[in-house]
Short mmCIF file of C-alpha atoms (C1' of nucleotides) in Angstrom, two decimals:
data_model
loop_
_atom_site.label_atom_id
_atom_site.label_comp_id
_atom_site.label_asym_id
_atom_site.label_seq_id
_atom_site.Cartn_x
_atom_site.Cartn_y
_atom_site.Cartn_z
CA MET A 1 -35.94 -13.74 -79.98
CA SER A 2 -35.86 -13.89 -76.22
CA GLU A 3 -39.56 -13.15 -76.50
CA ASN A 4 -40.03 -16.03 -78.93
CA HIS A 5 -38.05 -18.33 -76.73
CA ARG A 6 -40.29 -17.60 -73.79
CA LEU A 7 -43.42 -18.08 -75.83
CA PHE A 8 -42.11 -21.35 -77.11
CA LYS A 9 -41.35 -22.60 -73.63
CA LEU A 10 -44.79 -21.62 -72.37
CA GLN A 11 -46.51 -23.38 -75.24
CA ASP A 12 -44.37 -26.37 -74.54
CA LEU A 13 -45.37 -26.27 -70.89
CA ARG A 14 -49.08 -26.04 -71.69
CA ALA A 15 -48.84 -28.99 -74.06
CA LYS A 16 -46.88 -31.22 -71.74
CA LEU A 17 -49.11 -30.44 -68.78
CA SER A 18 -52.40 -31.22 -70.47
CA GLU A 19 -50.89 -34.30 -72.07
CA ARG A 20 -50.55 -35.77 -68.60
CA GLY A 21 -53.65 -34.34 -66.99
CA TYR A 22 -51.92 -31.57 -65.09
CA LYS A 23 -53.22 -28.04 -65.06
CA MET A 24 -51.67 -24.84 -66.28
CA THR A 25 -51.45 -22.39 -63.39
CA PRO A 26 -50.00 -18.90 -63.07
CA GLN A 27 -47.51 -20.23 -60.51
CA ARG A 28 -46.08 -22.84 -62.86
CA LYS A 29 -45.92 -20.30 -65.66
CA GLU A 30 -44.18 -17.79 -63.41
CA ILE A 31 -41.59 -20.28 -62.19
CA LEU A 32 -40.72 -21.46 -65.68
CA LYS A 33 -40.50 -17.83 -66.78
CA ILE A 34 -37.82 -17.23 -64.16
CA PHE A 35 -35.61 -19.86 -65.72
CA VAL A 36 -36.14 -18.47 -69.21
CA GLU A 37 -35.53 -14.88 -68.18
CA HIS A 38 -32.61 -15.52 -65.85
CA SER A 39 -30.60 -17.66 -68.20
CA GLU A 40 -27.51 -15.91 -66.86
CA TYR A 41 -27.77 -18.05 -63.73
CA HIS A 42 -27.63 -21.40 -65.57
CA HIS A 43 -28.85 -23.29 -62.54
CA MET A 44 -30.99 -22.36 -59.57
CA SER A 45 -32.08 -24.02 -56.36
CA ALA A 46 -35.61 -23.85 -54.99
CA GLU A 47 -34.46 -21.15 -52.59
CA ASP A 48 -32.90 -19.17 -55.44
CA VAL A 49 -36.17 -19.25 -57.34
CA TYR A 50 -38.13 -18.38 -54.23
CA GLY A 51 -35.83 -15.43 -53.59
CA ILE A 52 -36.44 -14.05 -57.08
CA LEU A 53 -40.16 -14.49 -56.63
CA ARG A 54 -40.14 -12.57 -53.36
CA GLU A 55 -38.24 -9.70 -54.97
CA SER A 56 -40.99 -9.40 -57.54
CA GLU A 57 -43.63 -9.31 -54.81
CA SER A 58 -44.97 -12.67 -55.87
CA GLU A 59 -47.07 -14.53 -53.32
CA ILE A 60 -45.97 -17.98 -54.43
CA GLY A 61 -45.06 -20.21 -51.50
CA LEU A 62 -41.89 -22.21 -51.12
CA ALA A 63 -43.71 -25.55 -51.17
CA THR A 64 -45.24 -24.61 -54.49
CA VAL A 65 -41.80 -23.84 -55.84
CA TYR A 66 -40.58 -27.29 -54.80
CA ARG A 67 -43.62 -28.93 -56.33
CA ALA A 68 -43.27 -27.01 -59.57
CA LEU A 69 -39.56 -27.74 -59.95
CA ASP A 70 -40.31 -31.38 -59.40
CA LEU A 71 -43.05 -31.36 -61.98
CA LEU A 72 -41.07 -29.40 -64.54
CA SER A 73 -38.24 -31.92 -64.25
CA GLU A 74 -40.65 -34.78 -64.61
CA LEU A 75 -41.93 -33.17 -67.79
CA GLY A 76 -38.39 -32.83 -69.06
CA ILE A 77 -38.56 -29.05 -69.18
CA LEU A 78 -35.99 -28.66 -66.43
CA VAL A 79 -33.06 -30.89 -65.53
CA ARG A 80 -31.91 -31.60 -62.00
CA VAL A 81 -28.25 -31.05 -61.20
CA GLU A 82 -26.37 -31.69 -57.98
CA PHE A 83 -23.08 -30.11 -57.08
CA GLY A 84 -22.63 -31.93 -53.81
CA ASP A 85 -23.44 -29.00 -51.55
CA GLY A 86 -26.60 -30.69 -50.36
CA CYS A 87 -29.08 -28.78 -52.40
CA THR A 88 -30.64 -29.64 -55.71
CA ARG A 89 -30.42 -27.19 -58.54
CA TYR A 90 -32.30 -27.05 -61.81
CA GLU A 91 -31.61 -25.76 -65.27
CA LEU A 92 -33.55 -25.48 -68.50
CA ASN A 93 -33.34 -28.65 -70.52
CA THR A 94 -31.94 -28.03 -73.95
CA ALA A 95 -34.01 -30.84 -75.33
CA ASP A 96 -32.75 -30.36 -78.86
CA PRO A 97 -30.52 -33.36 -79.53
CA ASN A 98 -28.48 -31.18 -81.88
CA VAL A 99 -27.52 -28.99 -79.00
CA HIS A 100 -24.46 -30.34 -77.26
CA HIS A 101 -24.68 -31.45 -73.68
CA HIS A 102 -22.98 -29.13 -71.30
CA HIS A 103 -21.27 -30.24 -68.15
CA HIS A 104 -19.62 -28.83 -65.09
CA LEU A 105 -16.20 -28.11 -63.71
CA ILE A 106 -16.53 -27.67 -59.96
CA CYS A 107 -13.73 -25.97 -58.06
CA VAL A 108 -13.22 -27.85 -54.81
CA LYS A 109 -11.79 -24.75 -53.16
CA CYS A 110 -13.96 -21.77 -54.12
CA LYS A 111 -16.94 -23.90 -55.24
CA LYS A 112 -17.19 -21.97 -58.48
CA VAL A 113 -19.00 -23.92 -61.20
CA ILE A 114 -17.78 -23.50 -64.76
CA GLU A 115 -19.69 -24.90 -67.69
CA PHE A 116 -18.25 -26.61 -70.70
CA GLU A 117 -19.60 -28.11 -73.87
CA GLU A 118 -18.80 -31.55 -75.09
CA ASP A 119 -20.24 -34.27 -77.17
CA LEU A 120 -17.58 -36.89 -76.75
CA LEU A 121 -19.81 -39.14 -74.74
CA ASP A 122 -22.24 -40.06 -77.45
CA ASP A 123 -20.03 -42.90 -78.60
CA LEU A 124 -19.65 -44.08 -75.06
CA GLU A 125 -23.40 -44.09 -74.57
CA GLU A 126 -23.79 -46.37 -77.51
CA THR A 127 -21.13 -48.75 -76.27
CA ILE A 128 -22.78 -48.92 -72.88
CA ALA A 129 -26.20 -49.48 -74.38
CA GLN A 130 -24.85 -52.40 -76.35
CA GLU A 131 -22.83 -53.96 -73.57
CA SER A 132 -25.19 -53.58 -70.67
CA GLY A 133 -28.59 -53.20 -72.27
CA PHE A 134 -29.05 -49.98 -70.34
CA GLN A 135 -31.25 -47.45 -72.13
CA ILE A 136 -29.68 -44.06 -71.53
CA LEU A 137 -31.84 -41.00 -71.22
CA ASN A 138 -29.36 -38.49 -69.95
CA HIS A 139 -25.83 -38.21 -68.72
CA GLU A 140 -24.03 -35.98 -66.36
CA VAL A 141 -20.34 -35.36 -66.14
CA LYS A 142 -18.58 -33.45 -63.43
CA PHE A 143 -14.92 -32.66 -63.05
CA PHE A 144 -13.61 -31.69 -59.65
CA GLY A 145 -10.40 -29.75 -59.28
CA TYR A 146 -8.92 -26.31 -58.93
CA CYS A 147 -9.99 -23.44 -61.13
CA LYS A 148 -7.39 -21.11 -62.55
CA ASP A 149 -7.68 -18.73 -59.59
CA CYS A 150 -7.35 -21.39 -56.92
CA GLN A 151 -4.26 -23.21 -58.11
CA GLY A 152 -1.13 -23.08 -55.97
CA GLY A 153 -1.18 -21.99 -52.34
CA ASP A 154 -3.21 -23.58 -49.59
CA MET B 1 -4.29 -60.62 -50.10
CA SER B 2 -7.46 -59.23 -48.55
CA GLU B 3 -5.43 -59.21 -45.36
CA ASN B 4 -2.63 -57.31 -47.04
CA HIS B 5 -5.06 -54.90 -48.50
CA ARG B 6 -6.47 -54.11 -45.12
CA LEU B 7 -3.06 -53.69 -43.56
CA PHE B 8 -2.06 -51.39 -46.35
CA LYS B 9 -5.14 -49.26 -45.92
CA LEU B 10 -4.61 -48.98 -42.18
CA GLN B 11 -0.98 -47.96 -42.60
CA ASP B 12 -2.11 -45.44 -45.14
CA LEU B 13 -4.65 -44.09 -42.67
CA ARG B 14 -2.13 -43.77 -39.87
CA ALA B 15 0.30 -41.91 -42.13
CA LYS B 16 -2.24 -39.51 -43.54
CA LEU B 17 -3.72 -38.75 -40.15
CA SER B 18 -0.47 -37.89 -38.42
CA GLU B 19 0.65 -35.94 -41.45
CA ARG B 20 -2.12 -33.50 -40.73
CA GLY B 21 -2.14 -33.61 -36.97
CA TYR B 22 -5.16 -35.87 -36.63
CA LYS B 23 -5.17 -38.82 -34.28
CA MET B 24 -5.56 -42.49 -34.98
CA THR B 25 -8.54 -43.78 -33.05
CA PRO B 26 -10.21 -47.17 -32.85
CA GLN B 27 -13.36 -45.60 -34.29
CA ARG B 28 -11.64 -44.34 -37.41
CA LYS B 29 -9.87 -47.66 -37.85
CA GLU B 30 -13.12 -49.56 -37.44
CA ILE B 31 -14.99 -47.44 -39.94
CA LEU B 32 -12.31 -47.73 -42.59
CA LYS B 33 -12.18 -51.47 -41.96
CA ILE B 34 -15.85 -51.71 -42.84
CA PHE B 35 -15.20 -50.32 -46.29
CA VAL B 36 -12.27 -52.66 -46.85
CA GLU B 37 -14.14 -55.71 -45.63
CA HIS B 38 -17.46 -54.97 -47.27
CA SER B 39 -16.13 -54.24 -50.72
CA GLU B 40 -19.16 -56.07 -52.07
CA TYR B 41 -21.28 -53.00 -51.30
CA HIS B 42 -19.20 -50.60 -53.41
CA HIS B 43 -20.72 -47.55 -51.76
CA MET B 44 -22.26 -46.94 -48.36
CA SER B 45 -24.06 -44.09 -46.65
CA ALA B 46 -23.41 -43.02 -43.08
CA GLU B 47 -26.51 -44.94 -42.04
CA ASP B 48 -25.30 -48.06 -43.86
CA VAL B 49 -22.01 -47.93 -42.00
CA TYR B 50 -23.78 -47.24 -38.72
CA GLY B 51 -26.04 -50.21 -39.31
CA ILE B 52 -23.08 -52.53 -39.82
CA LEU B 53 -21.47 -51.17 -36.68
CA ARG B 54 -24.56 -51.81 -34.61
CA GLU B 55 -24.74 -55.39 -35.85
CA SER B 56 -21.23 -55.96 -34.56
CA GLU B 57 -22.18 -54.53 -31.17
CA SER B 58 -19.97 -51.53 -31.70
CA GLU B 59 -20.66 -48.50 -29.54
CA ILE B 60 -19.65 -45.96 -32.17
CA GLY B 61 -22.15 -43.12 -32.45
CA LEU B 62 -23.72 -41.86 -35.63
CA ALA B 63 -22.13 -38.43 -35.31
CA THR B 64 -18.73 -40.08 -35.15
CA VAL B 65 -19.52 -41.98 -38.31
CA TYR B 66 -20.36 -38.75 -40.09
CA ARG B 67 -17.21 -37.10 -38.81
CA ALA B 68 -15.04 -40.04 -39.81
CA LEU B 69 -16.50 -40.29 -43.31
CA ASP B 70 -15.88 -36.61 -43.76
CA LEU B 71 -12.32 -36.92 -42.58
CA LEU B 72 -11.57 -40.01 -44.63
CA SER B 73 -12.80 -38.22 -47.75
CA GLU B 74 -10.71 -35.20 -46.93
CA LEU B 75 -7.69 -37.48 -46.65
CA GLY B 76 -8.51 -38.97 -50.02
CA ILE B 77 -9.05 -42.44 -48.59
CA LEU B 78 -12.74 -42.42 -49.40
CA VAL B 79 -14.57 -40.70 -52.23
CA ARG B 80 -17.97 -39.11 -51.92
CA VAL B 81 -20.64 -40.13 -54.43
CA GLU B 82 -24.16 -38.81 -54.85
CA PHE B 83 -26.94 -40.67 -56.62
CA GLY B 84 -29.52 -37.96 -56.22
CA ASP B 85 -31.58 -39.72 -53.55
CA GLY B 86 -30.65 -37.10 -50.98
CA CYS B 87 -28.01 -39.04 -49.13
CA THR B 88 -24.28 -39.04 -49.57
CA ARG B 89 -22.49 -42.31 -50.11
CA TYR B 90 -18.82 -43.14 -49.91
CA GLU B 91 -16.52 -45.63 -51.52
CA LEU B 92 -12.88 -46.56 -51.20
CA ASN B 93 -10.71 -44.38 -53.37
CA THR B 94 -8.74 -46.45 -55.83
CA ALA B 95 -5.94 -43.93 -55.75
CA ASP B 96 -3.81 -45.91 -58.15
CA PRO B 97 -3.85 -43.95 -61.40
CA ASN B 98 -3.40 -47.20 -63.28
CA VAL B 99 -6.73 -48.37 -62.03
CA HIS B 100 -9.48 -47.21 -64.31
CA HIS B 101 -12.12 -44.90 -63.00
CA HIS B 102 -15.44 -46.52 -62.55
CA HIS B 103 -18.72 -44.76 -62.99
CA HIS B 104 -22.41 -45.30 -62.52
CA LEU B 105 -25.49 -46.16 -64.48
CA ILE B 106 -28.52 -45.16 -62.43
CA CYS B 107 -31.91 -46.59 -63.29
CA VAL B 108 -34.45 -43.81 -62.97
CA LYS B 109 -37.20 -46.33 -62.32
CA CYS B 110 -35.91 -48.95 -59.88
CA LYS B 111 -32.97 -46.81 -58.65
CA LYS B 112 -30.57 -49.68 -59.21
CA VAL B 113 -26.97 -48.52 -59.56
CA ILE B 114 -24.76 -50.41 -61.98
CA GLU B 115 -21.03 -49.78 -62.18
CA PHE B 116 -18.95 -49.62 -65.29
CA GLU B 117 -15.33 -49.06 -66.09
CA GLU B 118 -14.06 -46.55 -68.55
CA ASP B 119 -11.01 -44.54 -69.25
CA LEU B 120 -12.21 -42.59 -72.22
CA LEU B 121 -12.22 -39.34 -70.31
CA ASP B 122 -8.51 -38.98 -69.86
CA ASP B 123 -8.13 -37.27 -73.22
CA LEU B 124 -11.02 -35.01 -72.42
CA GLU B 125 -9.43 -34.04 -69.12
CA GLU B 126 -6.34 -32.93 -70.92
CA THR B 127 -8.29 -30.87 -73.40
CA ILE B 128 -10.17 -29.16 -70.63
CA ALA B 129 -7.01 -28.46 -68.68
CA GLN B 130 -5.53 -26.80 -71.72
CA GLU B 131 -8.58 -24.83 -72.73
CA SER B 132 -9.81 -23.63 -69.37
CA GLY B 133 -6.76 -23.82 -67.14
CA PHE B 134 -8.74 -25.99 -64.77
CA GLN B 135 -6.63 -28.47 -62.80
CA ILE B 136 -8.64 -31.67 -62.62
CA LEU B 137 -8.37 -33.91 -59.58
CA ASN B 138 -11.24 -36.25 -60.15
CA HIS B 139 -14.18 -36.78 -62.39
CA GLU B 140 -17.54 -38.34 -62.02
CA VAL B 141 -19.80 -39.62 -64.74
CA LYS B 142 -23.36 -40.73 -64.32
CA PHE B 143 -25.77 -42.04 -66.89
CA PHE B 144 -29.46 -41.97 -66.14
CA GLY B 145 -31.85 -44.25 -67.93
CA TYR B 146 -33.67 -47.55 -67.77
CA CYS B 147 -31.90 -50.73 -66.83
CA LYS B 148 -32.61 -53.89 -68.76
CA ASP B 149 -35.37 -54.93 -66.37
CA CYS B 150 -37.18 -51.61 -66.41
CA GLN B 151 -37.47 -50.99 -70.12
CA GLY B 152 -40.91 -50.95 -71.72
CA GLY B 153 -44.11 -50.70 -69.67
CA ASP B 154 -45.07 -47.89 -67.29
"C1'" DT C 1 -68.82 -29.44 -60.62
"C1'" DT C 2 -64.93 -32.18 -60.00
"C1'" DT C 3 -60.30 -32.65 -59.56
"C1'" DT C 4 -56.11 -30.69 -59.24
"C1'" DC C 5 -53.43 -26.90 -57.08
"C1'" DT C 6 -51.99 -23.67 -53.62
"C1'" DG C 7 -50.27 -21.79 -49.18
"C1'" DC C 8 -49.44 -22.56 -44.71
"C1'" DA C 9 -47.54 -24.89 -40.98
"C1'" DA C 10 -46.09 -28.96 -39.18
"C1'" DA C 11 -43.33 -33.12 -40.12
"C1'" DC C 12 -39.29 -35.28 -41.89
"C1'" DG C 13 -34.72 -37.20 -42.70
"C1'" DA C 14 -30.01 -36.44 -43.37
"C1'" DT C 15 -26.40 -34.02 -41.42
"C1'" DT C 16 -24.13 -30.80 -38.04
"C1'" DT C 17 -23.08 -28.86 -33.70
"C1'" DG C 18 -22.38 -27.78 -28.52
"C1'" DC C 19 -20.80 -29.64 -24.72
"C1'" DA C 20 -18.87 -32.51 -21.06
"C1'" DT C 21 -16.13 -36.48 -20.82
"C1'" DA C 22 -12.62 -39.79 -22.56
"C1'" DC C 23 -8.60 -40.74 -24.99
"C1'" DA C 24 -4.29 -40.40 -28.19
"C1'" DC C 25 -0.05 -38.33 -28.36
"C1'" DG D 1 -0.65 -32.87 -19.46
"C1'" DT D 2 -2.75 -30.97 -23.62
"C1'" DG D 3 -5.44 -30.88 -27.39
"C1'" DT D 4 -8.16 -33.65 -30.15
"C1'" DA D 5 -12.02 -37.05 -30.53
"C1'" DT D 6 -16.18 -39.11 -28.87
"C1'" DG D 7 -21.14 -39.75 -27.65
"C1'" DC D 8 -25.20 -37.79 -26.77
"C1'" DA D 9 -28.93 -34.80 -27.54
"C1'" DA D 10 -30.44 -30.74 -29.45
"C1'" DA D 11 -30.25 -27.81 -33.47
"C1'" DT D 12 -30.20 -27.09 -38.44
"C1'" DC D 13 -31.34 -27.20 -43.15
"C1'" DG D 14 -33.32 -28.65 -47.37
"C1'" DT D 15 -37.33 -30.84 -48.65
"C1'" DT D 16 -41.96 -33.13 -48.13
"C1'" DT D 17 -46.60 -33.60 -46.56
"C1'" DG D 18 -51.51 -32.93 -44.59
"C1'" DC D 19 -55.08 -30.15 -44.92
"C1'" DA D 20 -58.63 -26.58 -45.92
"C1'" DG D 21 -59.59 -23.25 -49.15
"C1'" DA D 22 -58.94 -21.55 -54.21
"C1'" DA D 23 -58.88 -22.17 -58.91
"C1'" DA D 24 -58.36 -24.79 -63.48
"C1'" DA D 25 -60.85 -27.78 -66.66
#
DNA sequence: TTTTCTGCAAACGATTTGCATACAC
DNA sequence: GTGTATGCAAATCGTTTGCAGAAAA
């Protein structure tokens, strides 16, 4: 199943690359693989990915990581997320429209990021589309506050 | 009315500063004033503010602008917003809970930012608080897509 | 082949910091 | 007076870019 998931993602990558005239390279494959295999991290920065690559003795350079993350987002395979700490993170795009969006609770004290599922915004998207003529591709919701452990005190 | 608004904001600043042992300085006053007087901009980066200062022959340095924006956000007078273009912007915090939150539609093509009002998330906030124990202070919603002018083509 | 990709190092732009001086309290 | 704030310039950090060689198609 995890195996199938990875194969699916790699097929997807190959298809989307050639569709737009980009080439399949071992580096791009490797970087996507990291997201599929480290799903426990949910979101990773370029440095995070680079760190994992270095652990596995990979020779992939940091600039290549940046370029690949950029490309993978452009292809819709990854999604960019920003938590306001000045560095961009990426996560696998659950492109399946039946899969609920997930969003983030960011603790302003300990900076922990908690994920939550919701699909309440679909109605809102439609309202906005009708009222403003804006064609929505994606939305992002963040809640800032104190997590359970950081409430009270200081 | 605009005059009252400014006076109110400055009183607010003075109170919040001394409350925490910070000092009221002409620089901090000046920078806050820019947000009050240029409400037509909605959100400004440090460079935006610095630019306005230089036009008015002010001698305030860029580092001071950064420090003041930081402080004003910490005091809850300004709110940080990020549109993913790698530079932090700030806007006046409408601290009044009766004032609806406003959020952003960001055109992925022309980068235009459109504001919209909504208050649909209040219910959601309560649900989250109950389910996760997270104490929410603020939320931020962004929709990415194509604005009316950028739909179709390219 | 031909064009795209990579790795490296240098460049960049936004933001932060160290320090001596100036100012608010 | 005393401690905080300022302005400047240098430092930092994430990210981007130019370029020559390497590798997909």
